CSV table of C-alpha atoms and ligand atoms in Angstrom, one decimal:
chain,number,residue,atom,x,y,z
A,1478,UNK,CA,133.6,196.3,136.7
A,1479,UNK,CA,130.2,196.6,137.6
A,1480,UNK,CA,129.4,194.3,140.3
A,1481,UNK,CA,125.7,194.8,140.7
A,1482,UNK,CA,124.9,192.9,137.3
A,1483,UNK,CA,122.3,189.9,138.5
A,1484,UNK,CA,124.0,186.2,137.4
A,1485,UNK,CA,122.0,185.8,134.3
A,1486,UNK,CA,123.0,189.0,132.8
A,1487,UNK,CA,126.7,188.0,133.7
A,1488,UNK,CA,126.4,184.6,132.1
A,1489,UNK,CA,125.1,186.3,128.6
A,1490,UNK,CA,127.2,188.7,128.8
A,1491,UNK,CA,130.2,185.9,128.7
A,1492,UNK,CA,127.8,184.2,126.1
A,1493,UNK,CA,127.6,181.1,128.3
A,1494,UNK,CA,124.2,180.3,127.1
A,1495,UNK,CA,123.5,176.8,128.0
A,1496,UNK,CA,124.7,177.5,131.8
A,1497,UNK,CA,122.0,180.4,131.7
A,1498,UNK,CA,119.4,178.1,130.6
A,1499,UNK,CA,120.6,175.3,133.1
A,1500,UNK,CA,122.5,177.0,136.1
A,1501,UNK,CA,119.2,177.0,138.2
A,1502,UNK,CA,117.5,173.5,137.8
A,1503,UNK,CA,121.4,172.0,138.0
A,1504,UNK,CA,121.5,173.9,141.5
A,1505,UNK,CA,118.8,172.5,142.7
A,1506,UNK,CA,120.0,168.6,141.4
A,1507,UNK,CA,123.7,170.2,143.1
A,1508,UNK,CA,121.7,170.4,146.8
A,1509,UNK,CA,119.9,167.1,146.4
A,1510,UNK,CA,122.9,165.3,145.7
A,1511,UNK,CA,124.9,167.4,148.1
A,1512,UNK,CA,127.7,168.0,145.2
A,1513,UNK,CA,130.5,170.1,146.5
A,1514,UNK,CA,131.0,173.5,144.6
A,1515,UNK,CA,133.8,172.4,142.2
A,1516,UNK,CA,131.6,169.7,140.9
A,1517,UNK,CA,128.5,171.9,140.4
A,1518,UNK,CA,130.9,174.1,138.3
A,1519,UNK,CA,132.5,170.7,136.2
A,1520,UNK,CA,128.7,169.8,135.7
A,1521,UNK,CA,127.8,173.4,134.3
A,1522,UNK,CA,130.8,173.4,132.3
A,1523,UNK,CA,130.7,170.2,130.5
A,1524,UNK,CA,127.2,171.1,129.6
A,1525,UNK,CA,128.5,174.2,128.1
A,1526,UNK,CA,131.1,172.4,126.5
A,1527,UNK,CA,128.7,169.7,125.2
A,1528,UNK,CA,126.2,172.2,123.6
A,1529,UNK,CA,128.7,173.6,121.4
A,1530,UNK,CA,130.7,171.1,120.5
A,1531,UNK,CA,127.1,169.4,119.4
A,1532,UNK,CA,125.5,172.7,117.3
A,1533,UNK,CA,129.7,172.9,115.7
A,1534,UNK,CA,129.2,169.5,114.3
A,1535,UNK,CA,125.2,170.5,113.1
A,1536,UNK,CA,126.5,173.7,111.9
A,1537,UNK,CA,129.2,171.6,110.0
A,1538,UNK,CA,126.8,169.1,108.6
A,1539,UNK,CA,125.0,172.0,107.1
A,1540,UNK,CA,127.3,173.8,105.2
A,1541,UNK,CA,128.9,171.3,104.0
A,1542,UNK,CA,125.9,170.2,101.7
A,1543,UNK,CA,126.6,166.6,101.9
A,1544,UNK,CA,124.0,164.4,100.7
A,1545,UNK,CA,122.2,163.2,104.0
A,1546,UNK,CA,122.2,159.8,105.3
A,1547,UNK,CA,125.3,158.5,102.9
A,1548,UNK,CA,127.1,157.5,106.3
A,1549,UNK,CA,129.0,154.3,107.1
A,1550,UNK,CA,126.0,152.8,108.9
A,1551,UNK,CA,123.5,152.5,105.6
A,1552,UNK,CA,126.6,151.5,103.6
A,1553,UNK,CA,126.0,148.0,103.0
A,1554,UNK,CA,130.1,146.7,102.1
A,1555,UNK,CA,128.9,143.1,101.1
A,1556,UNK,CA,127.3,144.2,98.2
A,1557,UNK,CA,131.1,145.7,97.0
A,1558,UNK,CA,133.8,143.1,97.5
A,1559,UNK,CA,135.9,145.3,96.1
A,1560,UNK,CA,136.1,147.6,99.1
A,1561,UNK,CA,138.3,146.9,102.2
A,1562,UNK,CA,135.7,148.0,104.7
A,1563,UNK,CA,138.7,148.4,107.0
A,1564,UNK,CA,140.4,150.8,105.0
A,1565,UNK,CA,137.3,153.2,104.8
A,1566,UNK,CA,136.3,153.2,108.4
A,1567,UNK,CA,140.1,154.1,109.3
A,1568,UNK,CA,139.9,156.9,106.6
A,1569,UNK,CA,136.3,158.2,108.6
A,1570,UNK,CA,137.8,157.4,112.2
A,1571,UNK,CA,141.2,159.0,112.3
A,1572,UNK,CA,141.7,162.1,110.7
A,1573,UNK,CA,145.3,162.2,110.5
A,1574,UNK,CA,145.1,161.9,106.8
A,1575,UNK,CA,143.2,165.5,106.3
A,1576,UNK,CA,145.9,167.1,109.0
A,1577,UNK,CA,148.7,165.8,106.4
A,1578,UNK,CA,146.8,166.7,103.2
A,1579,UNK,CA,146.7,163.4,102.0
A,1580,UNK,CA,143.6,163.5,99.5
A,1581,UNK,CA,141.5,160.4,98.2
A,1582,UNK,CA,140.2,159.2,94.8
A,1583,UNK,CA,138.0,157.3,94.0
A,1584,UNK,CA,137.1,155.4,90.6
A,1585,UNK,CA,134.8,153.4,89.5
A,1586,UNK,CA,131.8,153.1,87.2
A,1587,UNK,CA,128.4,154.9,87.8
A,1588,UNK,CA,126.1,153.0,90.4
A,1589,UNK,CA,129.0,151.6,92.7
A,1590,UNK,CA,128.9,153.7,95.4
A,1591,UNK,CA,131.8,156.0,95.0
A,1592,UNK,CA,129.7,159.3,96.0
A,1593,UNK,CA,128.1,157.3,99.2
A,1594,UNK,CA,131.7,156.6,100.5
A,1595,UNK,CA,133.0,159.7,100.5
A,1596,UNK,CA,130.0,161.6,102.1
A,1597,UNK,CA,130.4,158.6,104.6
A,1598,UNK,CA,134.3,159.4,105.2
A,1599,UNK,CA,133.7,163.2,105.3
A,1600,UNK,CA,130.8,162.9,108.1
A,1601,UNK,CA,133.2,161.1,109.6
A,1602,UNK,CA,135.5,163.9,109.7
A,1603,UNK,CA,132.9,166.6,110.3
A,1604,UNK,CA,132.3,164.5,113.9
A,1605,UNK,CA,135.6,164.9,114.6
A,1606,UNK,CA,135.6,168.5,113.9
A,1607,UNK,CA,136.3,168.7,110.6
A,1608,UNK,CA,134.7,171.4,108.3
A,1609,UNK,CA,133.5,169.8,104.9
A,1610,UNK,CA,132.4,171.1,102.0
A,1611,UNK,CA,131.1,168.5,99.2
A,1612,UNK,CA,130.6,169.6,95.4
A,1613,UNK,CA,129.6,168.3,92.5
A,1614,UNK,CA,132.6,169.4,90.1
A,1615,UNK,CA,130.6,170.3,87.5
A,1616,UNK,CA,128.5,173.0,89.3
A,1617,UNK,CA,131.7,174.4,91.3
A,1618,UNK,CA,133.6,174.8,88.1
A,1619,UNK,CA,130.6,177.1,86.8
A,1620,UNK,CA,130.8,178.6,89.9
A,1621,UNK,CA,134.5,179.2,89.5
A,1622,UNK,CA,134.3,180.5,86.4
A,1623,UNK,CA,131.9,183.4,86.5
A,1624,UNK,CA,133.8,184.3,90.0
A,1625,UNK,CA,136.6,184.4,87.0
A,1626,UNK,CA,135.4,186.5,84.3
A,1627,UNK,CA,134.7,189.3,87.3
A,1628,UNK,CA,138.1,188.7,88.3
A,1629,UNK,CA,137.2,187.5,91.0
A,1630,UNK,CA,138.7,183.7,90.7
A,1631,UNK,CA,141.3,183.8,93.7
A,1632,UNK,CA,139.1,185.4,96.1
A,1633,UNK,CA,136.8,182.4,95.1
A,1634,UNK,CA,139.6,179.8,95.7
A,1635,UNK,CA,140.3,181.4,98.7
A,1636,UNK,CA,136.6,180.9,100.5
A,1637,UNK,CA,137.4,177.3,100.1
A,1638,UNK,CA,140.6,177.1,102.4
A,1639,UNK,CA,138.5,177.1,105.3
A,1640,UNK,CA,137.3,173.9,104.5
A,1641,UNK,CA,139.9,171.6,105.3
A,1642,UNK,CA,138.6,168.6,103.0
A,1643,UNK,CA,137.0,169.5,99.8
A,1644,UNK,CA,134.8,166.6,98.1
A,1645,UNK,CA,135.2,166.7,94.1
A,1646,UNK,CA,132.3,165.0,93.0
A,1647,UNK,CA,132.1,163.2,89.5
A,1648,UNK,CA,135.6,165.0,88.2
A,1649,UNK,CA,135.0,163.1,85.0
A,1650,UNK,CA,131.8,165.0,84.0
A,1651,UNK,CA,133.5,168.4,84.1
A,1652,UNK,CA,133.9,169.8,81.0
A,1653,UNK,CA,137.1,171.5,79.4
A,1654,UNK,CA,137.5,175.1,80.1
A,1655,UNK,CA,137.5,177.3,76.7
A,1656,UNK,CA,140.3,179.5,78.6
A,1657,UNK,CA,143.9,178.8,78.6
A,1658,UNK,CA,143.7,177.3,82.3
A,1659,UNK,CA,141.1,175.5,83.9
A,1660,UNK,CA,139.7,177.0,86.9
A,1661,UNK,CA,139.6,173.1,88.0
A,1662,UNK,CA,143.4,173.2,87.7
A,1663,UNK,CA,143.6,176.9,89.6
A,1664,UNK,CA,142.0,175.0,92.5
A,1665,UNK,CA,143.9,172.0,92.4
A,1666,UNK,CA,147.2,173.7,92.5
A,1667,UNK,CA,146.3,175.7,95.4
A,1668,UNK,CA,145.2,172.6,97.2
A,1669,UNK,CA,148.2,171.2,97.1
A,1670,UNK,CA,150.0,170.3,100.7
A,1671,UNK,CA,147.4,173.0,101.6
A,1672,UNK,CA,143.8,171.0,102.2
A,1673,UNK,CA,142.5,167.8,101.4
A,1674,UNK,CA,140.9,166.6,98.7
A,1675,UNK,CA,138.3,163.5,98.1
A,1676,UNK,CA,137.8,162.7,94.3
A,1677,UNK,CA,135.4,160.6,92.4
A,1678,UNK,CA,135.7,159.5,89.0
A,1679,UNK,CA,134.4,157.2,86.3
A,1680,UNK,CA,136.9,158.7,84.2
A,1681,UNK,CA,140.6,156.7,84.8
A,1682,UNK,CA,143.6,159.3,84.9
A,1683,UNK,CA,144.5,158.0,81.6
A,1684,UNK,CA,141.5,160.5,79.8
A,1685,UNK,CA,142.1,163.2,82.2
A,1686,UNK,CA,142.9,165.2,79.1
A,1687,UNK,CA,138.9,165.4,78.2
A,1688,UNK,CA,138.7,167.6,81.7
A,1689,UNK,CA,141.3,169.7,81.6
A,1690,UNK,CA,142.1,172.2,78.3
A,1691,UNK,CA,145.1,170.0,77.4
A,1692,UNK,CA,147.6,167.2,78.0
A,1693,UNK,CA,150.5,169.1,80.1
A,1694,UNK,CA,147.6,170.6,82.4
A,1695,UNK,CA,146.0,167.6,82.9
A,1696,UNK,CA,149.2,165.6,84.2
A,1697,UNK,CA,150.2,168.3,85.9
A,1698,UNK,CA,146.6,168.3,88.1
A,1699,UNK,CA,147.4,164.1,88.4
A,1700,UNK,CA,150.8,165.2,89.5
A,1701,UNK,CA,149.7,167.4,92.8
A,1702,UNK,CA,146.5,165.5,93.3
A,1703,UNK,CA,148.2,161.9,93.8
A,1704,UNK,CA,151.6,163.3,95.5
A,1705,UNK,CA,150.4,162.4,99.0
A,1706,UNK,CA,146.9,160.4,97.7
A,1707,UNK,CA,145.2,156.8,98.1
A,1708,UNK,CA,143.6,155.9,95.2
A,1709,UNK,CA,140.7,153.3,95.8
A,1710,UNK,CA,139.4,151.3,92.9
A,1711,UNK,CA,135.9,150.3,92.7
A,1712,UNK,CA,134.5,147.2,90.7
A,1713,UNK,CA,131.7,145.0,90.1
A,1714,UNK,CA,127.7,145.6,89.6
A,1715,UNK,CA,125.9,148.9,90.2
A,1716,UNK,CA,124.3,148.8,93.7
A,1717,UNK,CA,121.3,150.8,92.0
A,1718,UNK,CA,120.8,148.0,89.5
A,1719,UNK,CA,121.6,145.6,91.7
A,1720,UNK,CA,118.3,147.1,94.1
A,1721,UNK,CA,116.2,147.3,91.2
A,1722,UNK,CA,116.3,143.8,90.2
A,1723,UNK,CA,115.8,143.1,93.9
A,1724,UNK,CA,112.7,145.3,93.7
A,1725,UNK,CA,111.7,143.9,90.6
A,1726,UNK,CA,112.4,140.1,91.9
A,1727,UNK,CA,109.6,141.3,94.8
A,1728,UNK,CA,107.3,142.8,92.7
A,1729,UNK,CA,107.2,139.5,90.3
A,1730,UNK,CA,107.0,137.0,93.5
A,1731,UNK,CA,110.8,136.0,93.2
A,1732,UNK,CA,109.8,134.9,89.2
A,1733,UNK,CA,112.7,136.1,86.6
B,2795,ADP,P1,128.4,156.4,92.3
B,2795,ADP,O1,128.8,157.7,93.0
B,2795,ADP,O2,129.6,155.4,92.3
B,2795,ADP,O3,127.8,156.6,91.0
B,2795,ADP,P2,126.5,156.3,94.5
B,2795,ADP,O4,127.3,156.5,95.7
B,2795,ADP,O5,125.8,157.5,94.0
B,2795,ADP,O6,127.4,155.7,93.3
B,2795,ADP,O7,125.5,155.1,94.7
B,2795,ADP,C1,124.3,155.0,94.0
B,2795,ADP,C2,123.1,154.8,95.0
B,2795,ADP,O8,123.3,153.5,95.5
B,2795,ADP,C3,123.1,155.7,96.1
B,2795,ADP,O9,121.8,156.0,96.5
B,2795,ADP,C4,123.9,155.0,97.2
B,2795,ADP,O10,123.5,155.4,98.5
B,2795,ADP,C5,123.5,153.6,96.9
B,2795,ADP,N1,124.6,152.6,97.2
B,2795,ADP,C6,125.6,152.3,96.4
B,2795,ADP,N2,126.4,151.3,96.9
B,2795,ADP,C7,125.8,151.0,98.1
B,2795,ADP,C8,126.1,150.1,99.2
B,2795,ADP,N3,127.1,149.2,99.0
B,2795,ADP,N4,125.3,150.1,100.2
B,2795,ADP,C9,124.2,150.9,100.3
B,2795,ADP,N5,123.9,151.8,99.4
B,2795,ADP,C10,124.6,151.9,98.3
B,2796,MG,MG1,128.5,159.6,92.2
């Protein structure tokens, strides 16, 4: 051990970089308020502490390409009777659900807000720690693909483990796979009991069959996906519509 090292260089050396930055100012508010030595160590520690637990959760936002500001706050759940506001905050409060590998679906026609409440639930999770990744289904399955024709599809699969909820967006605009099995069903079936899985879809289970090559794959993706699943039902106007006959309504002075 080389004792001669000065404090800073010990403190980068153990990567402590926020105590580096704050050790001195903190030692000086330590003497003014006459803190005793444990406490100037709690303080330095909890700002350490702080500081990554804060750049995890940007870090996690990032990668997980979820489309910004689709959170619980600018959901408005009066304009969607057909959602039990309860249901979703639990879902984006308590992560339980993602530890059991319980996955979500959502359906619905276009405009009701299916993609916005699912971001909202996964920043949820990503706040608790959480890593995220979102996708829209169509551009992972291309993705997934060309990682399969350089045999390379499992390796691919395999990147996605680490994210512990997976967001399937739009399922129903995938289209069939010209091989014998769908790379969508490769990555459902190693999902299963193994990660978690939120799914949206204007596309009811019942015409599954146009996503996946045929009939037996398709229930058999239905099979693993609602096993341990809540499947949330979406109804009424599009919210987009809805705003732009608000917008319109403005723009003519409240005149139809
Ligand atoms: P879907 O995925 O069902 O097609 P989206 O989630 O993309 O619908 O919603 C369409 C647009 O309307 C998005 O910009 C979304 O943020 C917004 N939106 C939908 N429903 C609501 C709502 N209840 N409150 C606020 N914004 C909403
Ligand atoms: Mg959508």
């Amino acid at each position: 051990m080389n004792n001669i090292l000065s404090l800073p260089l010990l403190l980068k050396q153990l990567k402590l970089m926020t105590i580096l930055k704050s050790w001195e100012e903190a030692e000086q508010q330590a003497d003014e308020s006459k803190w005793r030595y444990g406490k100037y160590l709690q303080f330095l520690t909890e700002l350490e502490i702080n500081s990554r637990y804060s750049s995890r959760i940007k870090r996690y936002v990032k990668e997980s390409q979820l489309p910004s500001g689709k959170t619980l706050a600018t959901f408005q759940f009066n304009a969607v009777p057909s959602v039990n506001r309860q249901q979703i905050e639990a879902f984006a409060e308590n992560t339980k659900w993602i530890k059991e590998c319980h996955n979500l679906i959502f359906f619905g026609p276009s405009g009701l807000g299916k993609t916005h409440l699912a971001s909202a639930i996964a920043y949820g999770a990503i706040n608790q720690g959480v890593r995220v990744f979102f996708a829209k289904t169509t551009s992972l399955v291309q993705k997934l693909q060309q990682a399969k024709s350089k045999f390379q599809l499992p390796e691919a699969i395999a990147k996605l483990d680490r994210y512990s909820l997976l967001i399937l967006d739009d399922i129903g605009y995938a289209k069939k796979d010209e091989l014998e099995t769908s790379v969508l069903f490769e990555l459902i079936a190693n999902r299963y009991e193994a990660g978690s899985l939120i799914i949206t879809s204007n596309l009811a289970f019942s015409n599954w069959d146009q996503i996946f090559p045929d009939t037996m794959i398709a229930v058999a993706a239905i099979d693993r996906i609602i096993h341990h699943s809540t499947v949330i039902n979406l109804s009424g106007a599009s919210y987009r519509k809805k705003e732009s006959e608000i917008q319109k309504d403005i723009v003519n002075g409240g005149k139809k």
